[in-house]
Tab-separated table of C-alpha atoms in Angstrom:
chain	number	residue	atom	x	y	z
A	26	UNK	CA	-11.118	5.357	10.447
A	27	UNK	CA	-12.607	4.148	7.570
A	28	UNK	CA	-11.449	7.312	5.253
A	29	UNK	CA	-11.098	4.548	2.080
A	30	UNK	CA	-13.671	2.013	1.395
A	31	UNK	CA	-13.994	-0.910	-0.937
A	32	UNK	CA	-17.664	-2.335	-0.491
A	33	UNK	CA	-17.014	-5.356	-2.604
A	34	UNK	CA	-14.983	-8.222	-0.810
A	35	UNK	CA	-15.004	-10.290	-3.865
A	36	UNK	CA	-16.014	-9.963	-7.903
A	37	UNK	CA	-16.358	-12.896	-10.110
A	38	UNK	CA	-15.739	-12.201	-14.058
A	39	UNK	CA	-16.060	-13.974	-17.452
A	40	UNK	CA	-12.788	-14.260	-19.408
A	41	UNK	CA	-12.802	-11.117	-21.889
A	42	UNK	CA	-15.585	-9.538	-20.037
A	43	UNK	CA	-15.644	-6.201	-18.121
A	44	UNK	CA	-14.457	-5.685	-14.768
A	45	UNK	CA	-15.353	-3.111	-12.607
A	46	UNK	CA	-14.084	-2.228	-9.265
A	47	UNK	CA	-15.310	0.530	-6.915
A	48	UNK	CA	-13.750	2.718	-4.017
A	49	UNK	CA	-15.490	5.533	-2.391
A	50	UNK	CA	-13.543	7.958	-0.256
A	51	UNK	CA	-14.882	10.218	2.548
A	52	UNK	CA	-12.055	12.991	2.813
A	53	UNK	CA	-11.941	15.625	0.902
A	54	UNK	CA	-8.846	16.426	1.001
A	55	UNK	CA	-7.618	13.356	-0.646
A	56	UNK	CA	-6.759	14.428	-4.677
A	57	UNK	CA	-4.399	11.800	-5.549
A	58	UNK	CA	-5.660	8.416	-6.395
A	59	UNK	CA	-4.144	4.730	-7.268
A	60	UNK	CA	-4.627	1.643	-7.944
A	61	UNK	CA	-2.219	-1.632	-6.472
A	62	UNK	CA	-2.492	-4.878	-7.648
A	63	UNK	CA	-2.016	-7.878	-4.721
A	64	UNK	CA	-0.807	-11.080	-5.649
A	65	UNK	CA	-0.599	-13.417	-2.262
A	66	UNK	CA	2.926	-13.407	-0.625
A	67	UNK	CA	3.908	-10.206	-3.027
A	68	UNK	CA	4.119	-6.864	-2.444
A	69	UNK	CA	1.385	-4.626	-3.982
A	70	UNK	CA	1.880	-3.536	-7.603
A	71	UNK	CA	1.044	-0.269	-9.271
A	72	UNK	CA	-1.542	-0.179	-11.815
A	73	UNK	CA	-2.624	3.188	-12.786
A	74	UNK	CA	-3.400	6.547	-11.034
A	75	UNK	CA	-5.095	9.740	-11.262
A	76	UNK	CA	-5.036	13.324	-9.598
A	77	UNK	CA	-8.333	15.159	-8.841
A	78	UNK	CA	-8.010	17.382	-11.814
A	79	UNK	CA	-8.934	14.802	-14.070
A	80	UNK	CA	-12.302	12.482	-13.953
A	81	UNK	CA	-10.347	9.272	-16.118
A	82	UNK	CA	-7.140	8.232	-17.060
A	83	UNK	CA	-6.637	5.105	-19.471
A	84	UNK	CA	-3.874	2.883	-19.444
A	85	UNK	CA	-3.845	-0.203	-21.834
A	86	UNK	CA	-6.810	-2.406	-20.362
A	87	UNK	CA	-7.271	-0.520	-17.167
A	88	UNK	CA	-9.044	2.762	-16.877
A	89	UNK	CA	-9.625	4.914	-13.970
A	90	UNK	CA	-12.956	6.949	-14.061
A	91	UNK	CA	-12.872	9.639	-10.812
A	92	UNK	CA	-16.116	11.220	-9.588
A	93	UNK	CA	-15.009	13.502	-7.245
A	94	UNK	CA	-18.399	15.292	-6.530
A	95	UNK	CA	-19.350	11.592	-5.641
A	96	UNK	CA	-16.476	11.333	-3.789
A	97	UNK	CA	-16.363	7.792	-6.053
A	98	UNK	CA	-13.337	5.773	-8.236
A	99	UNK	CA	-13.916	2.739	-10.337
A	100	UNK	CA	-11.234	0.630	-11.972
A	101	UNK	CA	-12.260	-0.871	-15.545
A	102	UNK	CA	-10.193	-3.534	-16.686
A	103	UNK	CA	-11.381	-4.754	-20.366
A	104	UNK	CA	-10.731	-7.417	-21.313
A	105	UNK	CA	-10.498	-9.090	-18.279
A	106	UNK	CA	-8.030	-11.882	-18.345
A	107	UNK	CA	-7.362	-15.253	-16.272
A	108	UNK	CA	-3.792	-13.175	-15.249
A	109	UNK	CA	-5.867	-10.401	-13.731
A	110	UNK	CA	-7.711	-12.687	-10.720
A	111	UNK	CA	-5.637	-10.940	-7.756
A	112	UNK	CA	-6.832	-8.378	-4.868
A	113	UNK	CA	-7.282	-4.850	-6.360
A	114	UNK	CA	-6.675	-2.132	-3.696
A	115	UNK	CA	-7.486	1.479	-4.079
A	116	UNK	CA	-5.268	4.077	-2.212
A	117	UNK	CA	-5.754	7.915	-1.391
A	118	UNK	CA	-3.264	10.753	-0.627
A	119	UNK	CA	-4.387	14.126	-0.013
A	120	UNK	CA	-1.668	16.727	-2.371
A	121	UNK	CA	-0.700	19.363	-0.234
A	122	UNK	CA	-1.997	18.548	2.675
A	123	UNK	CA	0.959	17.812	4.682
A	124	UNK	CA	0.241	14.652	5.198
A	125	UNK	CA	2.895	11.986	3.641
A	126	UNK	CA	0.629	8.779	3.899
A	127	UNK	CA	-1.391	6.776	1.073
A	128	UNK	CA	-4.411	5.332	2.755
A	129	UNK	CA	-5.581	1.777	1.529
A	130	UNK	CA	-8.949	0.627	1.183
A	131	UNK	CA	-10.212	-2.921	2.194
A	132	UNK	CA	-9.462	-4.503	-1.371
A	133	UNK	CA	-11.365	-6.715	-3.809
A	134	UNK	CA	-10.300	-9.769	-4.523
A	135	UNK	CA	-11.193	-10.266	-8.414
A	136	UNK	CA	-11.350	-13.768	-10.081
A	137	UNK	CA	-11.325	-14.058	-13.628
A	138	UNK	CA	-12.642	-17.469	-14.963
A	139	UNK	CA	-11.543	-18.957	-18.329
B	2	UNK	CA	13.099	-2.063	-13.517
B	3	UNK	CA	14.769	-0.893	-10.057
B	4	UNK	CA	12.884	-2.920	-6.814
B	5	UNK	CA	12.750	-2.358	-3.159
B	6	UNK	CA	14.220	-5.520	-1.539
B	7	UNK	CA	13.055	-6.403	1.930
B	8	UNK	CA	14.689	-9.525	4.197
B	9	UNK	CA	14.120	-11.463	5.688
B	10	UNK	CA	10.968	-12.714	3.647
B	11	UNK	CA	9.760	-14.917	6.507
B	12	UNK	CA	10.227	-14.251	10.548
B	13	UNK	CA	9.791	-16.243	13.040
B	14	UNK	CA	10.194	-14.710	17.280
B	15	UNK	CA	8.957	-15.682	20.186
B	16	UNK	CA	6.723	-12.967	22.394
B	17	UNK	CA	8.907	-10.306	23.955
B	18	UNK	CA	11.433	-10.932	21.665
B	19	UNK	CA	12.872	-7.526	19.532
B	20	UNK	CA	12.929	-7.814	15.409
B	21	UNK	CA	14.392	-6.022	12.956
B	22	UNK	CA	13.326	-5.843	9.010
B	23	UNK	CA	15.144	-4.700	6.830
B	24	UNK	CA	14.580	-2.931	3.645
B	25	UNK	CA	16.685	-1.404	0.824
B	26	UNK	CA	14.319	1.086	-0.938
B	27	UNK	CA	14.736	2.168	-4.429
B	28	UNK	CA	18.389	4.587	-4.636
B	29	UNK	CA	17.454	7.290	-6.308
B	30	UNK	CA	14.312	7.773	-4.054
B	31	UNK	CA	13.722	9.768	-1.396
B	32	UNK	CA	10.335	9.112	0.960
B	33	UNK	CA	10.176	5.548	2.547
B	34	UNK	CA	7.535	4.305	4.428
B	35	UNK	CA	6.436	0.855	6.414
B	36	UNK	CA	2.909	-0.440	5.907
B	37	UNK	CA	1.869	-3.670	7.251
B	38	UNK	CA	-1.110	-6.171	5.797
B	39	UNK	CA	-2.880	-8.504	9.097
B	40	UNK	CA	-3.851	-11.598	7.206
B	41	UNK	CA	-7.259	-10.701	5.090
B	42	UNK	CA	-7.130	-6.755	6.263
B	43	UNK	CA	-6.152	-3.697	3.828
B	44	UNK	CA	-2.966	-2.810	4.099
B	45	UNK	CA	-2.261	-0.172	7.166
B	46	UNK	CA	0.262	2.823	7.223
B	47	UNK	CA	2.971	2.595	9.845
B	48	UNK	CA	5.171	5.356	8.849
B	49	UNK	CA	6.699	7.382	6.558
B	50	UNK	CA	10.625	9.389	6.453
B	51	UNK	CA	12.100	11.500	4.962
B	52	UNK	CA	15.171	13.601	5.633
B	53	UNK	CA	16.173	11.124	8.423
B	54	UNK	CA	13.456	11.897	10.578
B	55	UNK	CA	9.549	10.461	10.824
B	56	UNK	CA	7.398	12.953	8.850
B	57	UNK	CA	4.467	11.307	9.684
B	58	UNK	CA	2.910	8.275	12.091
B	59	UNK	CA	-0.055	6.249	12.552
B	60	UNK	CA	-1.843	5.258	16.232
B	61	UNK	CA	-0.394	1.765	15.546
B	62	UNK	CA	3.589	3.174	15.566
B	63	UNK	CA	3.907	3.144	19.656
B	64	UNK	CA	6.987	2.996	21.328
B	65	UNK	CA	7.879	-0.002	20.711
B	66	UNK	CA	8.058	0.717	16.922
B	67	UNK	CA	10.948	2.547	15.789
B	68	UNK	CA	12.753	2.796	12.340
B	69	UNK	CA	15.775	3.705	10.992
B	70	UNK	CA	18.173	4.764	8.009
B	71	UNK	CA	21.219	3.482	9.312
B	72	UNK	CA	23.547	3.872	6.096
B	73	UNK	CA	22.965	5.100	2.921
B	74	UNK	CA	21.214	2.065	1.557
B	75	UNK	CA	19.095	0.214	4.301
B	76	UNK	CA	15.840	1.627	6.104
B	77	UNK	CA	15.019	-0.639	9.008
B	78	UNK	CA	12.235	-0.865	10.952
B	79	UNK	CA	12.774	-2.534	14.841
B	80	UNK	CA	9.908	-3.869	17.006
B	81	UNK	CA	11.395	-3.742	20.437
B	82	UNK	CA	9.341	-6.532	22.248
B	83	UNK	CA	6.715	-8.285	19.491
B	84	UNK	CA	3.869	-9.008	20.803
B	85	UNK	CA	1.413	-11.425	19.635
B	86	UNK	CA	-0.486	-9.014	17.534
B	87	UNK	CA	2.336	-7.704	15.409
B	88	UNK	CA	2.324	-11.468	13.286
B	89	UNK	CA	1.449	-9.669	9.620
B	90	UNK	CA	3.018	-9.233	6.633
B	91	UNK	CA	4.988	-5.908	7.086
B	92	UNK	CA	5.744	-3.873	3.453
B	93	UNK	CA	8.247	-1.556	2.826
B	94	UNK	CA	7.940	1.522	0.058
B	95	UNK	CA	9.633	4.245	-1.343
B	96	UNK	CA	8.855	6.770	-3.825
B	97	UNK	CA	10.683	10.093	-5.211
B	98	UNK	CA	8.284	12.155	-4.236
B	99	UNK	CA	5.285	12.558	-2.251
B	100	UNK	CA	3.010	13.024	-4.651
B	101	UNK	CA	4.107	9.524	-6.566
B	102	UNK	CA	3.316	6.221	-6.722
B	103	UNK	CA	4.872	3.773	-3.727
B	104	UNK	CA	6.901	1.114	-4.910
B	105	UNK	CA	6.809	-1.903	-2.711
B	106	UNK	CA	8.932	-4.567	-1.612
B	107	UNK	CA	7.524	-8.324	-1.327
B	108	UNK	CA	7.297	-8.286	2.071
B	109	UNK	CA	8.231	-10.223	5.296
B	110	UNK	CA	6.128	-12.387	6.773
B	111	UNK	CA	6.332	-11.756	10.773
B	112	UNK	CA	5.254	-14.657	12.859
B	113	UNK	CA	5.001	-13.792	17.080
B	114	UNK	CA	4.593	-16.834	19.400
């Protein structure tokens, strides 16, 4: 039930370069979006969100960007820095739906070189 | 900034044997929820509660799953006889609504023999 997916396994950056990260969802139903940080032996860690009403929400270095006729989400993080090499997950919660669960994708695991 | 606090952060059992984690979720919130992380995988959905009762499951949360708000602090969750395929990192969240973000705990590490 792969309602979340993260196609990339792994991204390799520059130090002050972009990074993008994608997630593509196949339920409609889902209009809440986030993105978790994963550092090993931690807990995930929120970054930033967005609800289907809006197509990008910026927060500091990290900007959501929600295409919801693509049923796509990308995660830009600019600059990229050393700090930021973790695994990104994406997440999915359908509003209203009755259903109380966030759904995870696969994550990316990002590596920022200096 | 308030934290969920899970314990133990490591687990050891042998096969058969019953577990319990233990998590105190953030006070003022009010939806908790176990998710669990096999080594390398995404991070699955257990379960989620609210009001003392399950509000919703996944396929993985059989019988021998359970969980539990046993005071006003601690939400548990008990694995009556582990078997070998339980060993993952299990994650405890809460959030004040449904519609927020989950705030996690670090985790405990559950090793089956």
């Amino acid at each position: 039930d792969q309602q979340v997916k993260q196609n990339s396994p792994s991204l390799s950056v520059q130090e002050g370069r972009i990074s993008i990260l994608n997630c593509d969802y196949t339920n409609s139903m889902f209009d809440y979006f986030l993105w978790y940080k994963k550092y090993p032996a931690e807990g995930p860690t929120f970054l930033i969100s967005i609800s289907s009403i809006k197509d990008k929400n910026e927060d500091g270095r990290f900007t959501v960007f929600l295409n919801k006729s693509a049923k796509h989400l990308s995660l830009h993080i600019v600059p990229s820095q050393p700090g930021d090499s973790a695994v990104y997950f994406c997440a999915a919660k359908g509003v209203g739906s009755g259903t109380y669960k966030y759904i995870f994708g696969t994550g990316t695991r990002l590596k920022v070189l200096a | 900034e308030p934290e969920v606090t899970q314990t133990p952060s490591h687990q050891v059992t042998q096969m058969g044997q019953e577990v319990i984690l233990r998590c105190v979720p953030i006070s003022n919130h009010l939806y908790f929820y176990w998710y669990r992380q096999i080594l390398g995988q995404k991070v699955e959905f257990l379960v989620s509660f609210y009001n003392n009762e399950i509000s919703e499951k996944s396929e993985i949360f059989d019988d021998q799953f359970s969980v539990e708000r046993p005071d006003g602090s601690n939400f548990t969750l008990k694995i009556r006889s582990t078997k070998l395929e339980d060993s993952a990192m299990y994650f405890c969240a809460s959030n004040g609504g449904t519609n927020e973000k989950l705030f996690f705990g670090s985790g405990t590490q559950l090793s089956v023999l």
